[in-house]
Amino acid sequence: MSSDAANPSARRTELLEAAYRYVLAHGLTSLSLRPLAEAVGSSTRVLMFLFGNKDGLVHALLERARADELELLAGLRADRPAGLAQAADEVWAWLAAPDHRALLRLWAEAYARSLVEPDGPWAGFARATVTDWLDVLAACQPAPERESEEGTLRRTLTLAVLRGALLDLLATDDALRATAAVTSYTASLRSGDAAPE
Amino acid sequence: MSSDAANPSARRTELLEAAYRYVLAHGLTSLSLRPLAEAVGSSTRVLMFLFGNKDGLVHALLERARADELELLAGLRADRPAGLAQAADEVWAWLAAPDHRALLRLWAEAYARSLVEPDGPWAGFARATVTDWLDVLAACQPAPERESEEGTLRRTLTLAVLRGALLDLLATDDALRATAAVTSYTASLRSGDAAPE
DNA sequence: GAGCTACTGACACGAGTGTGTCAGTAGCTC
DNA sequence: GAGCTACTGACACACTCGTGTCAGTAGCTC
């Protein structure tokens, strides 16, 4: 291989970036090396050299996509939203941004695929995203709630609302309706926080 | 073709049923005709004859999967649950049933694929499911709420919770946590119904 | 200039893909 | 038995797939 996966060469990251743009536009399912190589101005030979094989490429692409997601999560951790409600609002603003549509479609694709084919480069993708997000949401909860069973339940529900609304948005492109639903949820979360049940 | 799609031949439905079982086990993404034909005790020639081409087969399979889903929806319409909360509880019981796991994975696959490749046999699959479900949930709402903007928002949120919890369940297989989240949501729905905000 | 590393081009191999062609056969109606 | 419909088997075609092979070349260090 050209270099460690931890310390990729300049050419590798350059081609990975180009391939990432290509995959955002065309999806992962029907990805094949020759059209990709041509689109990024390279050859299958080079892709094989830099990524080992196709699975290596796909794996690298999924990691690249995950990097975008982790950036959002890191941002959330950084400014530590006060409570689940604010965190959910911030996340939704990100999810609903039109610029992120292609990435989120890719995300949905990888998620579904990892459910159906538990092996291969997508292995564990779905499970990893769920736990990643639950962890971040937990970090936004006040400490006492975070540890409680009630807290687990709350962040699970919050994640479900975000994911479900995202699916709706991706399918119908009706940002108004989806956003209204999320907003009403976070509003009820807030009032629930103010007056604990 | 052997007969109308509306009035399929006995052999066609027999093979479709076998193919459906095969696809539930193996997924749609990597479906190819020769292995499928062998598994169902037939030949690619026959599949082509009965379904026209591969897209025809896939389309028929998706319709078949949708029939399972519509059965649940029809059941809901039949006993007309009193309000969204009860409807959501009933739907969740169905979604969480281990027997339905394979079908729901297939559903997720088709949903994601229809987002990424808007053409082909999956065209409109995601959008169709969303509106189908929203319609059924609407039918479970009391008439005045159903027409209101507030009502649209409520069923959108309810659908999001169900879909999001389903994604969680499929990824983590943690039925307890997912079910607790859904239950807490329907509980709050009920109390909200009792004391409208 | 030798030698090393990183990268690249041309080409071929074997397998698998969907689909087309041609020739059937079983069962039914007349 | 003729003729029709529904279905089936054997085989081939053109193509794409991921990958392997062999031979390079540009840039750097010594």
Short mmCIF file of C-alpha atoms (C1' of nucleotides) in Angstrom, two decimals:
data_model
loop_
_atom_site.label_atom_id
_atom_site.label_comp_id
_atom_site.label_asym_id
_atom_site.label_seq_id
_atom_site.Cartn_x
_atom_site.Cartn_y
_atom_site.Cartn_z
CA MET A 1 0.00 0.00 0.00
CA SER A 2 1.10 3.56 -0.58
CA SER A 3 1.14 4.61 3.05
CA ASP A 4 -0.63 4.00 6.31
CA ALA A 5 -4.34 4.56 6.43
CA ALA A 6 -3.57 6.85 9.34
CA ASN A 7 -1.15 8.91 7.27
CA PRO A 8 -2.55 8.90 3.75
CA SER A 9 -0.61 10.32 0.85
CA ALA A 10 -1.60 13.59 -0.76
CA ARG A 11 -2.67 11.86 -3.94
CA ARG A 12 -4.82 9.45 -2.00
CA THR A 13 -6.74 12.14 -0.14
CA GLU A 14 -7.09 14.11 -3.35
CA LEU A 15 -8.63 11.18 -5.19
CA LEU A 16 -10.72 10.22 -2.19
CA GLU A 17 -12.17 13.70 -2.10
CA ALA A 18 -13.03 13.54 -5.79
CA ALA A 19 -14.52 10.07 -5.38
CA TYR A 20 -16.53 11.31 -2.43
CA ARG A 21 -18.08 14.05 -4.55
CA TYR A 22 -18.84 11.48 -7.23
CA VAL A 23 -20.48 9.13 -4.76
CA LEU A 24 -22.54 11.92 -3.24
CA ALA A 25 -23.98 12.50 -6.68
CA HIS A 26 -24.35 8.91 -7.85
CA GLY A 27 -24.85 6.78 -4.78
CA LEU A 28 -22.89 3.87 -3.43
CA THR A 29 -25.04 0.99 -4.60
CA SER A 30 -24.27 1.16 -8.27
CA LEU A 31 -20.70 2.29 -7.75
CA SER A 32 -18.22 0.67 -10.08
CA LEU A 33 -14.59 1.39 -10.54
CA ARG A 34 -14.24 2.22 -14.20
CA PRO A 35 -16.82 5.03 -14.40
CA LEU A 36 -15.59 6.38 -11.09
CA ALA A 37 -11.97 6.34 -12.22
CA GLU A 38 -12.85 8.19 -15.38
CA ALA A 39 -14.92 10.77 -13.51
CA VAL A 40 -12.13 11.58 -11.10
CA GLY A 41 -9.51 11.65 -13.83
CA SER A 42 -7.70 8.53 -12.85
CA SER A 43 -7.66 4.83 -13.61
CA THR A 44 -8.85 1.68 -11.89
CA ARG A 45 -5.23 0.68 -11.60
CA VAL A 46 -4.46 3.69 -9.44
CA LEU A 47 -7.54 3.23 -7.30
CA MET A 48 -6.53 -0.34 -6.66
CA PHE A 49 -3.05 0.78 -5.78
CA LEU A 50 -4.18 3.47 -3.35
CA PHE A 51 -7.09 1.65 -1.71
CA GLY A 52 -6.17 -2.00 -2.06
CA ASN A 53 -9.47 -3.13 -3.50
CA LYS A 54 -12.99 -1.92 -3.97
CA ASP A 55 -14.00 -2.67 -0.40
CA GLY A 56 -11.10 -0.56 0.76
CA LEU A 57 -12.32 2.30 -1.36
CA VAL A 58 -15.88 2.00 -0.10
CA HIS A 59 -14.67 1.81 3.44
CA ALA A 60 -12.60 4.95 2.95
CA LEU A 61 -15.60 6.69 1.40
CA LEU A 62 -17.81 5.77 4.33
CA GLU A 63 -15.19 7.06 6.72
CA ARG A 64 -15.05 10.25 4.71
CA ALA A 65 -18.83 10.62 4.96
CA ARG A 66 -18.64 9.91 8.64
CA ALA A 67 -16.10 12.68 9.03
CA ASP A 68 -18.72 15.17 7.88
CA GLU A 69 -21.13 13.77 10.43
CA LEU A 70 -18.55 13.79 13.21
CA GLU A 71 -17.82 17.42 12.49
CA LEU A 72 -21.40 18.24 13.37
CA LEU A 73 -21.22 16.12 16.47
CA ALA A 74 -17.98 17.75 17.54
CA GLY A 75 -19.60 21.14 17.11
CA LEU A 76 -22.41 20.03 19.37
CA ARG A 77 -20.01 18.84 22.01
CA ALA A 78 -18.11 22.09 21.76
CA ASP A 79 -20.88 24.55 22.52
CA ARG A 80 -22.69 22.08 24.76
CA PRO A 81 -26.31 22.90 24.11
CA ALA A 82 -28.35 23.34 27.26
CA GLY A 83 -30.43 20.21 27.27
CA LEU A 84 -31.80 17.82 24.70
CA ALA A 85 -34.25 20.29 23.25
CA GLN A 86 -31.65 22.80 22.14
CA ALA A 87 -29.37 20.05 20.90
CA ALA A 88 -32.20 18.60 18.83
CA ASP A 89 -33.00 21.98 17.34
CA GLU A 90 -29.40 22.54 16.37
CA VAL A 91 -29.07 19.09 14.86
CA TRP A 92 -32.26 19.51 12.91
CA ALA A 93 -31.09 22.80 11.48
CA TRP A 94 -28.10 20.94 10.18
CA LEU A 95 -30.10 17.98 8.86
CA ALA A 96 -32.61 20.20 7.11
CA ALA A 97 -30.01 22.33 5.35
CA PRO A 98 -30.39 21.75 1.60
CA ASP A 99 -26.62 21.50 1.19
CA HIS A 100 -26.60 18.36 3.28
CA ARG A 101 -29.26 16.54 1.32
CA ALA A 102 -26.84 14.47 -0.79
CA LEU A 103 -24.80 13.47 2.22
CA LEU A 104 -27.90 12.37 4.08
CA ARG A 105 -29.14 10.34 1.17
CA LEU A 106 -25.78 8.62 1.14
CA TRP A 107 -26.13 8.09 4.86
CA ALA A 108 -29.54 6.46 4.40
CA GLU A 109 -28.12 4.22 1.72
CA ALA A 110 -25.23 3.04 3.86
CA TYR A 111 -27.51 2.57 6.85
CA ALA A 112 -29.94 0.37 4.95
CA ARG A 113 -27.19 -1.56 3.29
CA SER A 114 -25.47 -2.32 6.55
CA LEU A 115 -28.74 -3.77 7.81
CA VAL A 116 -29.16 -6.09 4.86
CA GLU A 117 -25.56 -7.10 4.33
CA PRO A 118 -23.92 -7.18 7.74
CA ASP A 119 -20.58 -8.07 6.19
CA GLY A 120 -18.37 -6.05 3.92
CA PRO A 121 -17.27 -2.46 4.24
CA TRP A 122 -20.60 -1.30 5.72
CA ALA A 123 -20.34 -3.69 8.61
CA GLY A 124 -21.73 -2.09 11.74
CA PHE A 125 -22.38 1.26 10.10
CA ALA A 126 -25.97 1.53 11.30
CA ARG A 127 -25.22 0.44 14.84
CA ALA A 128 -22.23 2.79 15.04
CA THR A 129 -24.27 5.81 14.01
CA VAL A 130 -26.97 5.10 16.53
CA THR A 131 -24.57 4.79 19.43
CA ASP A 132 -22.52 7.80 18.27
CA TRP A 133 -25.58 9.98 18.30
CA LEU A 134 -26.94 8.63 21.53
CA ASP A 135 -23.61 9.41 23.16
CA VAL A 136 -23.63 12.97 21.94
CA LEU A 137 -27.21 13.51 23.02
CA ALA A 138 -26.30 12.09 26.40
CA ALA A 139 -23.52 14.63 26.67
CA CYS A 140 -26.11 17.37 26.21
CA GLN A 141 -28.26 16.15 29.06
CA PRO A 142 -27.79 17.42 32.60
CA ALA A 143 -25.73 15.00 34.60
CA PRO A 144 -28.44 13.54 36.85
CA GLU A 145 -30.79 12.86 33.96
CA ARG A 146 -28.00 11.44 31.83
CA GLU A 147 -27.47 8.47 34.11
CA SER A 148 -31.11 7.69 34.70
CA GLU A 149 -33.20 5.23 32.77
CA GLU A 150 -35.53 8.11 32.04
CA GLY A 151 -32.62 9.89 30.41
CA THR A 152 -31.82 6.96 28.13
CA LEU A 153 -35.43 6.86 27.09
CA ARG A 154 -35.50 10.59 26.42
CA ARG A 155 -32.49 10.62 24.13
CA THR A 156 -33.67 7.50 22.34
CA LEU A 157 -36.94 9.22 21.61
CA THR A 158 -35.20 12.41 20.56
CA LEU A 159 -32.96 10.53 18.18
CA ALA A 160 -35.98 8.71 16.78
CA VAL A 161 -37.77 11.98 16.12
CA LEU A 162 -34.75 13.39 14.31
CA ARG A 163 -34.18 10.28 12.24
CA GLY A 164 -37.84 9.82 11.42
CA ALA A 165 -38.28 13.43 10.42
CA LEU A 166 -35.17 13.14 8.28
CA LEU A 167 -36.60 10.15 6.44
CA ASP A 168 -39.77 12.13 5.85
CA LEU A 169 -37.81 15.11 4.61
CA LEU A 170 -35.68 13.07 2.24
CA ALA A 171 -38.73 11.37 0.77
CA THR A 172 -41.14 14.27 0.49
CA ASP A 173 -38.85 17.30 0.44
CA ASP A 174 -41.47 19.02 2.58
CA ALA A 175 -39.14 20.92 4.89
CA LEU A 176 -41.91 23.01 6.40
CA ARG A 177 -43.95 20.08 7.64
CA ALA A 178 -40.94 18.11 8.90
CA THR A 179 -39.49 21.12 10.65
CA ALA A 180 -42.82 21.94 12.28
CA ALA A 181 -43.01 18.40 13.65
CA VAL A 182 -39.51 18.54 15.10
CA THR A 183 -40.09 21.99 16.54
CA SER A 184 -43.28 20.91 18.25
CA TYR A 185 -41.42 17.99 19.74
CA THR A 186 -38.59 20.09 21.10
CA ALA A 187 -41.13 22.56 22.46
CA SER A 188 -42.87 19.80 24.39
CA LEU A 189 -39.45 18.60 25.54
CA ARG A 190 -38.75 22.03 26.97
CA SER A 191 -42.05 22.33 28.75
CA GLY A 192 -41.53 18.83 30.06
CA ASP A 193 -38.14 19.91 31.37
CA ALA A 194 -39.66 22.95 33.06
CA ALA A 195 -42.40 20.94 34.72
CA PRO A 196 -41.03 17.40 35.14
CA GLU A 197 -43.71 14.74 34.96
CA MET B 1 -46.52 -11.72 -21.25
CA SER B 2 -48.35 -14.60 -19.72
CA SER B 3 -51.36 -12.66 -18.49
CA ASP B 4 -52.34 -9.27 -17.21
CA ALA B 5 -50.54 -7.95 -14.21
CA ALA B 6 -53.97 -7.51 -12.71
CA ASN B 7 -54.82 -11.18 -13.26
CA PRO B 8 -51.54 -13.02 -12.82
CA SER B 9 -51.25 -16.68 -13.63
CA ALA B 10 -50.95 -19.29 -10.93
CA ARG B 11 -47.36 -20.05 -11.87
CA ARG B 12 -46.46 -16.39 -11.73
CA THR B 13 -47.80 -15.86 -8.23
CA GLU B 14 -46.20 -19.10 -7.11
CA LEU B 15 -42.78 -18.04 -8.34
CA LEU B 16 -43.28 -14.51 -7.08
CA GLU B 17 -43.98 -15.86 -3.62
CA ALA B 18 -40.84 -17.97 -3.69
CA ALA B 19 -38.80 -15.06 -5.00
CA TYR B 20 -40.21 -12.88 -2.26
CA ARG B 21 -39.01 -15.29 0.39
CA TYR B 22 -35.62 -15.37 -1.27
CA VAL B 23 -35.38 -11.59 -1.36
CA LEU B 24 -36.44 -11.27 2.27
CA ALA B 25 -33.48 -13.44 3.14
CA HIS B 26 -30.90 -12.02 0.71
CA GLY B 27 -31.88 -8.42 0.07
CA LEU B 28 -32.67 -6.61 -3.14
CA THR B 29 -29.38 -4.87 -3.79
CA SER B 30 -27.35 -7.86 -4.82
CA LEU B 31 -30.23 -9.66 -6.45
CA SER B 32 -29.33 -11.41 -9.66
CA LEU B 33 -31.42 -13.66 -11.79
CA ARG B 34 -29.46 -16.84 -12.02
CA PRO B 35 -29.02 -17.53 -8.30
CA LEU B 36 -32.60 -16.49 -7.70
CA ALA B 37 -33.91 -18.76 -10.43
CA GLU B 38 -32.00 -21.70 -9.04
CA ALA B 39 -33.20 -21.01 -5.49
CA VAL B 40 -36.83 -20.93 -6.52
CA GLY B 41 -36.47 -24.00 -8.73
CA SER B 42 -36.86 -22.27 -12.02
CA SER B 43 -34.76 -20.67 -14.74
CA THR B 44 -33.93 -17.16 -15.83
CA ARG B 45 -35.80 -17.86 -19.02
CA VAL B 46 -39.02 -18.42 -17.12
CA LEU B 47 -38.54 -15.36 -14.96
CA MET B 48 -38.06 -13.26 -18.06
CA PHE B 49 -41.15 -14.76 -19.58
CA LEU B 50 -43.33 -14.14 -16.56
CA PHE B 51 -42.03 -10.73 -15.50
CA GLY B 52 -40.76 -9.24 -18.74
CA ASN B 53 -37.38 -8.21 -17.42
CA LYS B 54 -35.53 -7.76 -14.19
CA ASP B 55 -37.10 -4.42 -13.44
CA GLY B 56 -40.50 -6.04 -13.83
CA LEU B 57 -39.52 -8.67 -11.32
CA VAL B 58 -38.23 -6.13 -8.82
CA HIS B 59 -41.33 -4.04 -9.27
CA ALA B 60 -43.52 -7.07 -8.61
CA LEU B 61 -41.45 -7.91 -5.53
CA LEU B 62 -41.82 -4.41 -4.15
CA GLU B 63 -45.56 -4.58 -4.73
CA ARG B 64 -45.58 -7.88 -2.93
CA ALA B 65 -43.75 -6.36 0.03
CA ARG B 66 -46.12 -3.44 -0.02
CA ALA B 67 -49.03 -5.84 0.17
CA ASP B 68 -47.79 -7.01 3.56
CA GLU B 69 -47.60 -3.42 4.69
CA LEU B 70 -51.03 -2.55 3.33
CA GLU B 71 -52.47 -5.47 5.22
CA LEU B 72 -51.40 -3.84 8.46
CA LEU B 73 -52.77 -0.51 7.33
CA ALA B 74 -56.07 -2.10 6.35
CA GLY B 75 -56.27 -3.67 9.79
CA LEU B 76 -55.76 -0.27 11.33
CA ARG B 77 -58.48 1.24 9.22
CA ALA B 78 -60.79 -1.60 10.12
CA ASP B 79 -60.77 -1.33 13.88
CA ARG B 80 -60.22 2.43 13.77
CA PRO B 81 -58.08 3.01 16.80
CA ALA B 82 -59.32 5.80 19.01
CA GLY B 83 -56.78 8.52 18.33
CA LEU B 84 -53.18 8.67 17.23
CA ALA B 85 -51.80 7.26 20.44
CA GLN B 86 -53.59 3.95 20.19
CA ALA B 87 -52.85 3.71 16.49
CA ALA B 88 -49.17 4.29 17.13
CA ASP B 89 -49.11 1.64 19.83
CA GLU B 90 -50.72 -0.89 17.53
CA VAL B 91 -48.40 -0.07 14.66
CA TRP B 92 -45.39 -0.32 16.90
CA ALA B 93 -46.44 -3.73 18.14
CA TRP B 94 -46.46 -4.83 14.53
CA LEU B 95 -43.14 -3.19 13.69
CA ALA B 96 -41.41 -4.63 16.71
CA ALA B 97 -42.58 -8.19 16.09
CA PRO B 98 -39.49 -10.31 15.36
CA ASP B 99 -41.27 -12.03 12.49
CA HIS B 100 -41.42 -8.76 10.60
CA ARG B 101 -37.75 -7.95 10.90
CA ALA B 102 -36.78 -9.24 7.45
CA LEU B 103 -39.63 -7.41 5.79
CA LEU B 104 -38.68 -4.18 7.49
CA ARG B 105 -35.06 -4.50 6.49
CA LEU B 106 -36.25 -4.93 2.93
CA TRP B 107 -38.43 -1.90 3.40
CA ALA B 108 -35.47 0.16 4.57
CA GLU B 109 -33.45 -1.00 1.61
CA ALA B 110 -36.11 -0.05 -0.92
CA TYR B 111 -36.70 3.25 0.83
CA ALA B 112 -33.05 4.26 0.72
CA ARG B 113 -32.63 3.09 -2.83
CA SER B 114 -35.60 5.05 -4.04
CA LEU B 115 -34.00 8.15 -2.52
CA VAL B 116 -30.72 7.63 -4.30
CA GLU B 117 -31.97 6.34 -7.64
CA PRO B 118 -35.27 8.05 -8.31
CA ASP B 119 -35.71 6.10 -11.54
CA GLY B 120 -36.23 2.43 -12.05
CA PRO B 121 -38.59 0.07 -10.28
CA TRP B 122 -38.25 1.82 -6.91
CA ALA B 123 -39.40 5.13 -8.28
CA GLY B 124 -41.48 6.93 -5.71
CA PHE B 125 -41.36 4.13 -3.18
CA ALA B 126 -40.26 6.33 -0.28
CA ARG B 127 -42.70 9.11 -1.01
CA ALA B 128 -45.55 6.62 -1.44
CA THR B 129 -44.94 5.01 1.93
CA VAL B 130 -44.85 8.32 3.73
CA THR B 131 -48.14 9.51 2.29
CA ASP B 132 -49.78 6.09 2.75
CA TRP B 133 -48.96 6.15 6.42
CA LEU B 134 -49.86 9.76 6.95
CA ASP B 135 -53.25 9.02 5.40
CA VAL B 136 -53.89 6.11 7.70
CA LEU B 137 -52.82 8.07 10.75
CA ALA B 138 -55.11 10.87 9.66
CA ALA B 139 -57.98 8.40 9.51
CA CYS B 140 -57.32 7.58 13.17
CA GLN B 141 -57.58 11.18 14.28
CA PRO B 142 -60.85 12.71 15.37
CA ALA B 143 -62.42 14.65 12.53
CA PRO B 144 -61.80 18.20 13.75
CA GLU B 145 -58.13 17.57 14.50
CA ARG B 146 -57.67 15.75 11.23
CA GLU B 147 -58.31 18.84 9.14
CA SER B 148 -56.29 21.24 11.24
CA GLU B 149 -52.71 22.19 10.71
CA GLU B 150 -52.09 21.01 14.23
CA GLY B 151 -53.37 17.60 13.18
CA THR B 152 -50.98 17.37 10.23
CA LEU B 153 -48.15 18.23 12.54
CA ARG B 154 -49.22 15.60 15.08
CA ARG B 155 -49.34 12.75 12.63
CA THR B 156 -46.09 13.81 11.00
CA LEU B 157 -44.43 13.68 14.38
CA THR B 158 -46.04 10.36 15.22
CA LEU B 159 -44.86 8.85 11.97
CA ALA B 160 -41.38 10.22 12.59
CA VAL B 161 -41.27 8.61 16.03
CA LEU B 162 -42.34 5.26 14.61
CA ARG B 163 -39.90 5.37 11.72
CA GLY B 164 -37.04 6.61 13.84
CA ALA B 165 -37.60 4.01 16.51
CA LEU B 166 -37.78 1.38 13.78
CA LEU B 167 -34.38 2.44 12.43
CA ASP B 168 -33.00 2.21 15.93
CA LEU B 169 -34.51 -1.21 16.45
CA LEU B 170 -33.20 -2.56 13.15
CA ALA B 171 -29.71 -1.32 13.89
CA THR B 172 -29.35 -2.19 17.55
CA ASP B 173 -31.91 -4.96 18.03
CA ASP B 174 -32.63 -3.36 21.40
CA ALA B 175 -36.38 -3.83 21.45
CA LEU B 176 -36.74 -2.83 25.09
CA ARG B 177 -35.21 0.61 24.66
CA ALA B 178 -36.98 1.35 21.40
CA THR B 179 -40.31 0.21 22.74
CA ALA B 180 -39.88 2.27 25.90
CA ALA B 181 -39.25 5.35 23.78
CA VAL B 182 -42.33 4.80 21.65
CA THR B 183 -44.46 4.06 24.68
CA SER B 184 -43.35 7.21 26.44
CA TYR B 185 -44.25 9.17 23.33
CA THR B 186 -47.73 7.70 23.02
CA ALA B 187 -48.25 8.28 26.72
CA SER B 188 -47.45 11.94 26.33
CA LEU B 189 -49.70 12.02 23.27
CA ARG B 190 -52.56 10.72 25.40
CA SER B 191 -52.03 13.18 28.19
CA GLY B 192 -51.78 15.91 25.57
CA ASP B 193 -55.11 14.75 24.15
CA ALA B 194 -56.69 14.81 27.57
CA ALA B 195 -55.43 18.30 28.33
CA PRO B 196 -55.00 20.07 24.98
CA GLU B 197 -52.22 22.60 24.98
"C1'" DG C 1 24.22 8.01 -11.77
"C1'" DA C 2 22.19 4.31 -8.39
"C1'" DG C 3 18.39 3.29 -5.87
"C1'" DC C 4 14.30 3.97 -3.66
"C1'" DT C 5 9.38 5.36 -3.27
"C1'" DA C 6 5.13 6.79 -5.19
"C1'" DC C 7 2.45 6.54 -8.80
"C1'" DT C 8 0.67 5.31 -13.63
"C1'" DG C 9 -0.58 3.19 -18.33
"C1'" DA C 10 -2.00 -0.75 -21.31
"C1'" DC C 11 -3.93 -4.90 -21.43
"C1'" DA C 12 -5.97 -9.32 -20.29
"C1'" DC C 13 -8.37 -12.83 -17.51
"C1'" DG C 14 -12.21 -15.17 -15.67
"C1'" DA C 15 -16.48 -14.68 -13.78
"C1'" DG C 16 -21.02 -12.88 -13.72
"C1'" DT C 17 -24.59 -9.81 -15.71
"C1'" DG C 18 -29.25 -9.18 -18.26
"C1'" DT C 19 -31.24 -10.64 -22.25
"C1'" DG C 20 -32.18 -12.76 -26.91
"C1'" DT C 21 -32.97 -16.96 -29.94
"C1'" DC C 22 -34.75 -21.30 -31.19
"C1'" DA C 23 -36.94 -25.10 -30.29
"C1'" DG C 24 -39.61 -27.44 -27.77
"C1'" DT C 25 -43.77 -29.79 -24.47
"C1'" DA C 26 -48.14 -30.39 -21.52
"C1'" DG C 27 -52.86 -29.36 -21.36
"C1'" DC C 28 -56.78 -27.58 -23.01
"C1'" DT C 29 -60.66 -26.61 -26.68
"C1'" DC C 30 -62.69 -27.50 -30.93
"C1'" DG D 1 -55.72 -34.83 -34.60
"C1'" DA D 2 -55.33 -29.46 -35.28
"C1'" DG D 3 -54.45 -25.47 -32.94
"C1'" DC D 4 -53.90 -22.54 -29.27
"C1'" DT D 5 -52.00 -20.95 -24.77
"C1'" DA D 6 -48.83 -21.29 -21.07
"C1'" DC D 7 -44.67 -22.54 -19.88
"C1'" DT D 8 -39.75 -24.45 -20.21
"C1'" DG D 9 -34.81 -25.98 -21.52
"C1'" DA D 10 -30.30 -25.18 -23.79
"C1'" DC D 11 -27.36 -22.05 -25.36
"C1'" DA D 12 -25.11 -17.85 -26.87
"C1'" DC D 13 -24.23 -12.85 -27.19
"C1'" DA D 14 -22.42 -8.62 -25.71
"C1'" DC D 15 -21.18 -6.42 -21.89
"C1'" DT D 16 -19.44 -5.09 -17.26
"C1'" DC D 17 -17.38 -6.43 -13.13
"C1'" DG D 18 -13.16 -6.58 -9.88
"C1'" DT D 19 -8.63 -7.72 -10.20
"C1'" DG D 20 -3.94 -9.30 -11.77
"C1'" DT D 21 0.38 -8.69 -14.67
"C1'" DC D 22 4.12 -6.28 -16.58
"C1'" DA D 23 6.34 -2.53 -17.60
"C1'" DG D 24 7.10 1.72 -16.98
"C1'" DT D 25 8.18 7.12 -15.14
"C1'" DA D 26 8.85 11.42 -12.04
"C1'" DG D 27 11.00 12.96 -7.98
"C1'" DC D 28 13.71 12.46 -4.29
"C1'" DT D 29 18.07 10.99 -1.45
"C1'" DC D 30 22.56 9.41 -1.28
#
